[in-house]
């Protein structure tokens, strides 16, 4: 009997609450489809064609996880070593990457560094530098922009 009474009270409470309250306001998120489809426009292009060097205002190395630099503790890099690493990463990004793909990070890859690219027009791109587990050199880059993400794989000569 008590169960029926509790069930009846609960039903009355739910019915009165459901009819007495206004539905919550719904927020509609507007997506910038032009920036999202920009990744589709970049598929198959080389990085310098998608983002020419002369359009870049600044490149900033924001994070570095060095591993295996002989004679240097990972957190004790000199400014010159940091500059050399950043220059090497940018040289690799602009000259040694293949075509842009719609792929993300692979399971055997870890983040090595992060770069921020600021263009002269004020656009900001984040670049995750990836390397395979156990290797020292970068093997791919993930370029993230406003609403999109693309992958650039490093293509090295067969002699390496």
Coordinates of C-alpha atoms in Angstrom, one line a residue:
X1 CA 0.0 0.0 0.0
X2 CA 2.8 2.4 0.9
X3 CA 4.4 1.6 -2.5
X4 CA 1.3 2.7 -4.3
X5 CA 1.1 5.9 -2.3
X6 CA 4.7 6.8 -3.0
X7 CA 4.2 6.0 -6.7
X8 CA 1.1 8.2 -6.8
X9 CA 2.8 11.1 -5.1
X10 CA 5.8 10.7 -7.4
X11 CA 3.6 10.7 -10.5
X12 CA 1.7 13.8 -9.4
X13 CA 5.0 15.6 -8.7
X14 CA 6.4 14.7 -12.2
X15 CA 3.2 15.6 -14.0
X16 CA 2.8 19.0 -12.3
X17 CA 6.5 19.7 -12.7
X18 CA 6.4 18.7 -16.4
X19 CA 3.5 21.0 -17.2
X20 CA 4.5 23.9 -14.9
X21 CA 8.0 24.5 -16.2
X22 CA 9.2 26.0 -19.4
X23 CA 11.6 24.1 -21.5
X24 CA 15.2 25.2 -21.2
X25 CA 16.5 27.6 -23.9
X26 CA 18.3 25.9 -26.7
X27 CA 21.6 27.3 -27.9
X28 CA 22.3 26.9 -31.5
X29 CA 26.0 26.8 -32.4
X30 CA 26.9 28.3 -35.7
X31 CA 29.6 26.5 -37.5
X32 CA 32.1 28.2 -39.8
X33 CA 31.8 25.8 -42.7
X34 CA 34.2 27.8 -44.8
X35 CA 37.0 27.1 -42.4
X36 CA 36.0 23.4 -42.0
X37 CA 36.0 22.8 -45.7
X38 CA 39.4 24.5 -45.9
X39 CA 41.0 21.2 -44.9
X40 CA 39.3 19.6 -47.9
X41 CA 40.9 22.3 -50.1
X42 CA 44.3 21.4 -48.7
X43 CA 44.1 17.7 -49.3
X44 CA 46.8 16.6 -51.7
X45 CA 48.8 19.9 -51.6
X46 CA 52.3 20.2 -50.2
X47 CA 52.7 22.4 -47.1
X48 CA 54.4 25.3 -48.8
X49 CA 51.6 25.5 -51.4
X50 CA 48.9 25.5 -48.7
X51 CA 50.7 28.0 -46.4
X52 CA 53.5 29.8 -48.4
X53 CA 56.6 30.9 -46.4
X54 CA 56.0 34.6 -47.3
X55 CA 52.6 34.5 -45.7
X56 CA 54.1 33.4 -42.3
X57 CA 54.7 36.2 -39.8
X58 CA 56.0 34.2 -36.9
X59 CA 56.7 30.6 -35.9
X60 CA 56.9 29.9 -32.1
X61 CA 58.2 26.7 -30.5
X62 CA 55.8 26.4 -27.5
X63 CA 56.7 22.9 -26.3
X64 CA 59.6 20.6 -26.7
X65 CA 60.1 17.1 -25.4
X66 CA 63.7 16.3 -26.4
X67 CA 64.8 12.7 -26.1
X68 CA 68.2 11.3 -26.9
X69 CA 70.3 14.4 -27.4
X70 CA 73.8 13.2 -26.5
X71 CA 75.3 14.8 -23.4
X72 CA 72.3 16.9 -22.6
X73 CA 69.6 16.3 -20.0
X74 CA 66.1 16.7 -21.5
X75 CA 65.3 19.8 -19.5
X76 CA 68.8 21.5 -19.8
X77 CA 68.9 22.5 -23.4
X78 CA 70.8 25.7 -24.3
X79 CA 69.1 28.5 -26.2
X80 CA 71.2 27.6 -29.3
X81 CA 70.2 23.9 -29.1
X82 CA 66.6 24.9 -28.9
X83 CA 66.9 27.3 -31.9
X84 CA 68.6 24.6 -33.9
X85 CA 65.9 22.1 -33.1
X86 CA 63.2 24.6 -34.0
X87 CA 64.9 25.5 -37.3
X88 CA 65.3 21.8 -38.2
X89 CA 61.6 21.2 -37.5
X90 CA 60.6 24.1 -39.7
X91 CA 63.0 23.0 -42.5
X92 CA 61.5 19.5 -42.3
X93 CA 57.9 20.9 -42.3
X94 CA 58.4 23.1 -45.3
X95 CA 60.7 20.9 -47.4
X96 CA 60.5 17.2 -46.4
X97 CA 56.8 16.6 -46.0
X98 CA 54.6 14.8 -48.5
X99 CA 51.1 15.7 -49.5
X100 CA 48.5 16.7 -46.9
X101 CA 46.1 14.0 -45.7
X102 CA 43.0 13.7 -43.6
X103 CA 44.6 11.5 -41.0
X104 CA 45.4 12.0 -37.3
X105 CA 47.9 10.7 -35.0
X106 CA 48.8 7.0 -35.2
X107 CA 49.0 4.7 -32.1
X108 CA 52.8 4.3 -32.3
X109 CA 53.5 8.0 -32.5
X110 CA 54.1 10.4 -29.6
X111 CA 54.3 14.2 -29.5
X112 CA 57.8 15.6 -29.8
X113 CA 57.1 19.3 -29.9
X114 CA 54.4 21.9 -30.6
X115 CA 54.8 24.9 -32.9
X116 CA 52.5 27.8 -33.4
X117 CA 52.4 29.5 -36.8
X118 CA 51.0 33.0 -37.1
X119 CA 50.4 34.4 -40.5
X120 CA 50.6 38.0 -41.7
X121 CA 46.8 38.0 -42.0
X122 CA 46.4 37.0 -38.3
X123 CA 45.5 33.4 -38.7
X124 CA 46.9 31.0 -36.1
X125 CA 47.8 27.4 -36.8
X126 CA 49.0 24.8 -34.2
X127 CA 51.4 22.2 -35.3
X128 CA 52.0 19.0 -33.3
X129 CA 55.3 17.4 -34.2
X130 CA 55.1 13.6 -34.0
X131 CA 57.8 10.9 -33.9
X132 CA 57.5 7.1 -33.7
X133 CA 58.3 5.5 -30.4
X134 CA 62.0 4.9 -30.1
X135 CA 63.0 7.3 -32.9
X136 CA 64.6 10.7 -32.6
X137 CA 63.5 12.5 -35.7
X138 CA 60.0 13.7 -36.6
X139 CA 58.0 11.4 -38.8
X140 CA 54.7 13.5 -39.1
X141 CA 53.1 16.8 -38.4
X142 CA 49.5 17.4 -37.4
X143 CA 48.4 20.9 -38.5
X144 CA 45.3 22.3 -36.6
X145 CA 43.5 25.4 -37.7
X146 CA 40.1 26.9 -37.1
X147 CA 37.8 23.9 -37.3
X148 CA 40.1 21.5 -39.1
X149 CA 43.0 19.2 -38.7
X150 CA 45.3 17.6 -41.3
X151 CA 48.3 15.3 -41.3
X152 CA 51.6 15.8 -43.1
X153 CA 53.9 12.8 -43.3
X154 CA 57.7 13.3 -43.5
X155 CA 59.1 11.9 -46.7
X156 CA 62.9 11.3 -46.5
X157 CA 65.4 10.2 -49.1
X158 CA 65.9 6.4 -49.4
X159 CA 69.5 7.0 -48.2
X160 CA 68.4 8.0 -44.7

